[in-house]
Short mmCIF file of C-alpha atoms in Angstrom, two decimals:
data_model
loop_
_atom_site.label_atom_id
_atom_site.label_comp_id
_atom_site.label_asym_id
_atom_site.label_seq_id
_atom_site.Cartn_x
_atom_site.Cartn_y
_atom_site.Cartn_z
CA GLY A 1 13.10 -31.24 15.29
CA GLN A 2 11.20 -30.61 18.23
CA ASP A 3 8.11 -29.26 16.32
CA SER A 4 5.49 -31.71 17.21
CA GLY A 5 2.70 -29.83 15.52
CA ALA A 6 1.58 -28.29 18.57
CA ALA A 7 0.02 -24.68 18.78
CA ARG A 8 2.44 -22.02 18.03
CA SER A 9 2.70 -18.50 19.53
CA THR A 10 1.89 -16.66 16.21
CA PRO A 11 -1.50 -17.35 14.80
CA PRO A 12 -1.55 -18.80 11.35
CA ASP A 13 -2.54 -16.76 8.35
CA VAL A 14 -2.23 -13.42 10.12
CA VAL A 15 1.25 -12.20 9.12
CA ARG A 16 2.23 -13.22 5.64
CA SER A 17 5.22 -12.40 3.27
CA PRO A 18 3.90 -9.25 2.12
CA THR A 19 6.74 -8.70 -0.57
CA ARG A 20 7.70 -12.36 -1.60
CA THR A 21 6.09 -12.59 -5.01
CA VAL A 22 4.81 -9.09 -6.07
CA ALA A 23 6.43 -5.90 -7.78
CA GLN A 24 5.38 -3.53 -4.86
CA SER A 25 7.47 -1.00 -3.06
CA LYS A 26 7.34 -1.03 0.85
CA LEU A 27 10.42 0.88 1.60
CA TRP A 28 11.60 4.50 0.81
CA TYR A 29 14.19 7.07 2.01
CA ALA A 30 13.01 10.53 3.32
CA ASP A 31 14.31 13.12 5.76
CA ASP A 32 17.42 11.08 6.17
CA ASP A 33 15.82 7.98 7.20
CA TRP A 34 14.54 4.79 5.90
CA TRP A 35 10.73 4.20 6.16
CA GLY A 36 8.69 1.16 5.53
CA ILE A 37 5.11 -0.19 5.45
CA LEU A 38 5.58 -3.16 7.86
CA VAL A 39 2.84 -5.73 9.00
CA THR A 40 2.47 -5.92 12.92
CA PRO A 41 2.01 -9.21 14.42
CA THR A 42 -1.78 -8.67 14.56
CA GLY A 43 -1.85 -8.13 10.80
CA GLU A 44 -2.12 -4.37 10.36
CA ALA A 45 -0.08 -2.55 7.96
CA ARG A 46 1.71 0.55 9.60
CA ILE A 47 4.38 3.04 8.75
CA PHE A 48 7.67 2.54 10.57
CA ARG A 49 10.93 4.46 10.66
CA LEU A 50 14.26 2.55 10.95
CA ASP A 51 16.23 3.46 14.04
CA ILE A 52 19.83 2.34 12.65
CA ALA A 53 21.34 3.19 16.00
CA GLY A 54 18.94 1.02 17.95
CA ARG A 55 18.65 -1.41 15.25
CA SER A 56 14.81 -1.36 15.40
CA TRP A 57 11.84 -0.13 13.53
CA GLN A 58 9.90 2.68 15.24
CA LEU A 59 6.36 3.45 14.69
CA GLY A 60 6.17 6.60 12.27
CA GLY A 61 2.66 6.96 11.19
CA PRO A 62 -1.17 5.96 11.44
CA LEU A 63 -2.69 2.78 10.52
CA VAL A 64 -2.24 2.27 6.68
CA ASP A 65 -4.56 -0.66 6.41
CA GLU A 66 -6.34 -2.82 9.37
CA ARG A 67 -7.02 -5.72 6.83
CA ASN A 68 -4.72 -8.43 7.53
CA ASN A 69 -4.94 -10.05 3.84
CA THR A 70 -3.88 -6.85 1.90
CA LEU A 71 -0.74 -5.99 -0.01
CA ALA A 72 0.42 -2.37 -0.29
CA ASP A 73 2.42 -0.30 -2.91
CA ALA A 74 4.09 3.09 -1.51
CA LEU A 75 4.93 6.06 -3.64
CA PRO A 76 6.90 8.66 -1.82
CA GLU A 77 6.42 12.05 -3.32
CA GLY A 78 8.28 15.19 -1.70
CA GLU A 79 6.66 16.00 1.66
CA GLY A 80 4.10 12.99 1.23
CA LEU A 81 3.43 9.59 0.61
CA VAL A 82 0.72 7.66 -1.43
CA VAL A 83 -0.26 4.14 -0.92
CA VAL A 84 -2.59 1.77 -2.63
CA THR A 85 -3.78 -1.40 -0.77
CA GLY A 86 -6.12 -4.14 -1.60
CA GLY A 87 -7.02 -7.70 -0.88
CA PRO A 88 -6.89 -10.82 -3.16
CA ASN A 89 -10.70 -11.49 -3.39
CA PRO A 90 -12.14 -9.92 -6.58
CA THR A 91 -15.79 -10.53 -5.56
CA SER A 92 -15.23 -9.00 -1.96
CA ALA A 93 -15.98 -5.30 -1.45
CA ALA A 94 -14.07 -5.79 1.95
CA ASP A 95 -10.85 -6.39 -0.23
CA ALA A 96 -11.30 -3.37 -2.46
CA LEU A 97 -8.37 -1.22 -3.40
CA ARG A 98 -7.95 1.82 -1.24
CA LEU A 99 -5.78 4.87 -2.16
CA ILE A 100 -4.43 6.41 1.02
CA ARG A 101 -2.44 9.71 1.07
CA PHE A 102 -0.05 10.97 4.05
CA THR A 103 1.75 14.02 4.70
CA TYR A 104 5.17 14.08 6.45
CA ASP A 105 5.30 16.05 9.51
CA ALA A 106 8.98 16.89 10.04
CA ALA A 107 8.72 18.18 13.46
CA GLY A 108 7.14 15.05 14.76
CA ARG A 109 9.20 12.78 12.51
CA ARG A 110 6.04 10.95 11.48
CA TYR A 111 3.40 10.67 8.59
CA VAL A 112 -0.09 11.90 9.12
CA LEU A 113 -3.19 10.62 7.28
CA ASP A 114 -4.48 13.37 4.85
CA ARG A 115 -8.07 14.50 4.96
CA ASP A 116 -10.66 12.66 3.20
CA PHE A 117 -8.46 9.48 2.78
CA PRO A 118 -8.73 6.49 2.24
CA VAL A 119 -10.61 6.56 -1.04
CA ARG A 120 -11.89 3.39 -2.40
CA ILE A 121 -10.90 2.76 -6.04
CA SER A 122 -12.11 -0.64 -6.92
CA ALA A 123 -15.39 -2.65 -6.44
CA GLY A 124 -13.40 -5.85 -5.21
CA GLY A 125 -10.03 -7.05 -4.43
CA VAL A 126 -7.18 -7.29 -6.96
CA ARG A 127 -3.66 -9.04 -7.37
CA SER A 128 -0.71 -6.96 -6.61
CA ALA A 129 -1.59 -3.31 -7.49
CA THR A 130 1.06 -0.91 -8.50
CA LEU A 131 1.04 2.86 -8.32
CA ALA A 132 2.71 5.70 -10.15
CA ARG A 133 2.03 9.41 -10.96
CA ASP A 134 2.68 10.82 -14.43
CA SER A 135 3.89 14.19 -15.37
CA THR A 136 0.54 15.81 -15.55
CA GLY A 137 -0.32 14.74 -11.85
CA LYS A 138 -2.51 11.84 -12.41
CA LEU A 139 -2.12 8.92 -10.37
CA TRP A 140 -2.11 5.45 -12.27
CA VAL A 141 -2.82 2.05 -10.77
CA SER A 142 -2.35 -1.18 -12.43
CA TYR A 143 -3.06 -4.65 -11.43
CA ILE A 144 -4.15 -8.21 -12.71
CA ASP A 145 -8.11 -9.01 -12.56
CA GLU A 146 -8.98 -12.58 -13.69
CA GLY A 147 -5.61 -12.94 -15.56
CA ARG A 148 -5.87 -9.65 -17.32
CA LEU A 149 -4.11 -6.49 -16.86
CA VAL A 150 -6.34 -3.65 -15.73
CA VAL A 151 -5.36 0.17 -15.35
CA ASP A 152 -7.29 3.02 -13.83
CA HIS A 153 -6.24 6.63 -13.18
CA SER A 154 -7.21 9.78 -11.34
CA THR A 155 -8.91 12.48 -13.01
CA THR A 156 -9.21 16.04 -11.49
CA ASP A 157 -7.57 15.02 -8.06
CA ASP A 158 -6.49 12.11 -6.21
CA HIS A 159 -10.14 11.53 -4.84
CA LEU A 160 -11.79 10.96 -8.29
CA TRP A 161 -11.06 8.03 -10.50
CA ARG A 162 -11.99 7.28 -14.21
CA GLY A 163 -12.90 3.68 -13.61
CA PRO A 164 -10.95 0.35 -14.45
CA TYR A 165 -10.23 -0.48 -17.96
CA GLN A 166 -8.10 -2.79 -20.12
CA PRO A 167 -5.46 -0.75 -21.99
CA ALA A 168 -5.20 -1.35 -25.87
CA GLY A 169 -3.36 -4.45 -26.45
CA GLY A 170 -3.97 -5.94 -22.89
CA ALA A 171 -6.77 -8.17 -23.94
CA ALA A 172 -4.62 -11.25 -23.86
CA ALA A 173 -4.66 -13.27 -20.60
CA LEU A 174 -1.61 -13.27 -18.62
CA ALA A 175 0.01 -16.18 -17.05
CA VAL A 176 0.27 -15.22 -13.36
#
């Protein structure tokens, strides 16, 4: 090939494969459109809407996460969207898990950041957090921390969280 190892137009380590090895959702269908959390060339995670006729992704919401080393899991809910993002370094507060909530603006065909979000829900980074809401309205997040399964859940609303813990039977180390 012609690649002599010279500098490339895309900076290294800025855009990675954010869905390659983790069980996280980045795409959803709402208001007759496909939506996704995509990483821009500068490493920011943003909400985009798929323009099928134009065969392109169009910006469809605010910044989800400015950190270029994070992974996201998206949970669409009726007229809204809940997202959890976090980086990989367990000792870095800069990589902490964040919960972000958006409301869909049908007239503007975009998502709008809800008031008082994001909310930090971990002390440091974690590996591939996933998000779910149970039938009582609590949000649950699960992730791997130093080879162990950890969970946390909201309490009275999406802003308040119990604190991370290992579920019963979750003490065994996981091979990841």
